PDB file of C-alpha atoms in Angstrom:
ATOM      1  CA  MET A  13      32.307  20.929  -9.585  1.00 81.00           C
ATOM      2  CA  ASN A  14      33.424  20.420 -13.130  1.00 90.00           C
ATOM      3  CA  PRO A  15      36.928  21.915 -13.569  1.00 93.00           C
ATOM      4  CA  TYR A  16      35.991  23.371 -16.958  1.00 95.00           C
ATOM      5  CA  VAL A  17      33.024  25.195 -15.476  1.00 94.00           C
ATOM      6  CA  LEU A  18      35.162  26.447 -12.606  1.00 94.00           C
ATOM      7  CA  THR A  19      37.788  27.726 -15.038  1.00 95.00           C
ATOM      8  CA  LEU A  20      35.109  29.467 -17.088  1.00 95.00           C
ATOM      9  CA  MET A  21      33.585  31.125 -14.019  1.00 93.00           C
ATOM     10  CA  ILE A  22      36.966  32.359 -12.784  1.00 95.00           C
ATOM     11  CA  SER A  23      37.919  33.696 -16.222  1.00 96.00           C
ATOM     12  CA  ILE A  24      34.619  35.594 -16.537  1.00 93.00           C
ATOM     13  CA  ALA A  25      35.061  37.126 -13.076  1.00 92.00           C
ATOM     14  CA  LEU A  26      38.663  38.145 -13.761  1.00 95.00           C
ATOM     15  CA  SER A  27      37.817  39.627 -17.131  1.00 95.00           C
ATOM     16  CA  PHE A  28      34.955  41.627 -15.578  1.00 93.00           C
ATOM     17  CA  PHE A  29      37.305  43.121 -13.003  1.00 94.00           C
ATOM     18  CA  GLY A  30      39.842  43.739 -15.759  1.00 95.00           C
ATOM     19  CA  VAL A  31      37.281  45.730 -17.721  1.00 95.00           C
ATOM     20  CA  VAL A  32      36.401  47.691 -14.559  1.00 94.00           C
ATOM     21  CA  LEU A  33      40.072  48.542 -14.007  1.00 96.00           C
ATOM     22  CA  PHE A  34      40.440  49.524 -17.650  1.00 96.00           C
ATOM     23  CA  ALA A  35      37.459  51.856 -17.354  1.00 95.00           C
ATOM     24  CA  LEU A  36      38.806  53.398 -14.166  1.00 95.00           C
ATOM     25  CA  TYR A  37      42.326  54.014 -15.459  1.00 96.00           C
ATOM     26  CA  ASN A  38      41.242  55.349 -18.856  1.00 96.00           C
ATOM     27  CA  ASP A  39      38.376  57.512 -17.576  1.00 93.00           C
ATOM     28  CA  HIS A  40      35.526  55.776 -19.386  1.00 94.00           C
ATOM     29  CA  SER A  41      32.589  56.830 -17.241  1.00 94.00           C
ATOM     30  CA  TRP A  42      30.032  55.455 -19.704  1.00 95.00           C
ATOM     31  CA  LEU A  43      31.615  52.008 -19.428  1.00 95.00           C
ATOM     32  CA  LEU A  44      31.523  52.145 -15.632  1.00 95.00           C
ATOM     33  CA  ALA A  45      27.841  53.118 -15.780  1.00 95.00           C
ATOM     34  CA  ALA A  46      27.091  50.240 -18.144  1.00 95.00           C
ATOM     35  CA  LEU A  47      28.942  47.757 -15.918  1.00 93.00           C
ATOM     36  CA  ALA A  48      27.088  49.061 -12.865  1.00 92.00           C
ATOM     37  CA  CYS A  49      23.787  48.460 -14.666  1.00 93.00           C
ATOM     38  CA  VAL A  50      24.876  44.930 -15.553  1.00 90.00           C
ATOM     39  CA  VAL A  51      25.759  44.202 -11.918  1.00 89.00           C
ATOM     40  CA  LEU A  52      22.481  45.642 -10.632  1.00 89.00           C
ATOM     41  CA  ILE A  53      20.442  43.625 -13.115  1.00 88.00           C
ATOM     42  CA  ALA A  54      22.423  40.444 -12.468  1.00 84.00           C
ATOM     43  CA  PHE A  55      22.095  40.561  -8.692  1.00 85.00           C
ATOM     44  CA  ALA A  56      18.616  42.034  -8.320  1.00 81.00           C
ATOM     45  CA  PRO A  57      16.232  39.754  -6.425  1.00 78.00           C
ATOM     46  CA  TRP A  58      13.813  39.274  -9.331  1.00 74.00           C
ATOM     47  CA  HIS A  59      11.815  36.602  -7.535  1.00 70.00           C
ATOM     48  CA  ARG A  60      10.862  39.071  -4.770  1.00 68.00           C
ATOM     49  CA  MET A  61       9.639  41.835  -7.091  1.00 61.00           C
ATOM     50  CA  ARG A  62       6.117  40.481  -7.570  1.00 61.00           C
TER      51      ARG A  62
END
């Protein structure tokens, strides 16, 4: 795998978890709800919903 792509994927994953931790520690329930929606949409099996 291309090292630049790998670095980009790792940085996106770490920043996502950083935003989740920020929302947990600072009591931003709306941000947690928005991130949960993003995760559900991203990992939903869209090809099986027909």
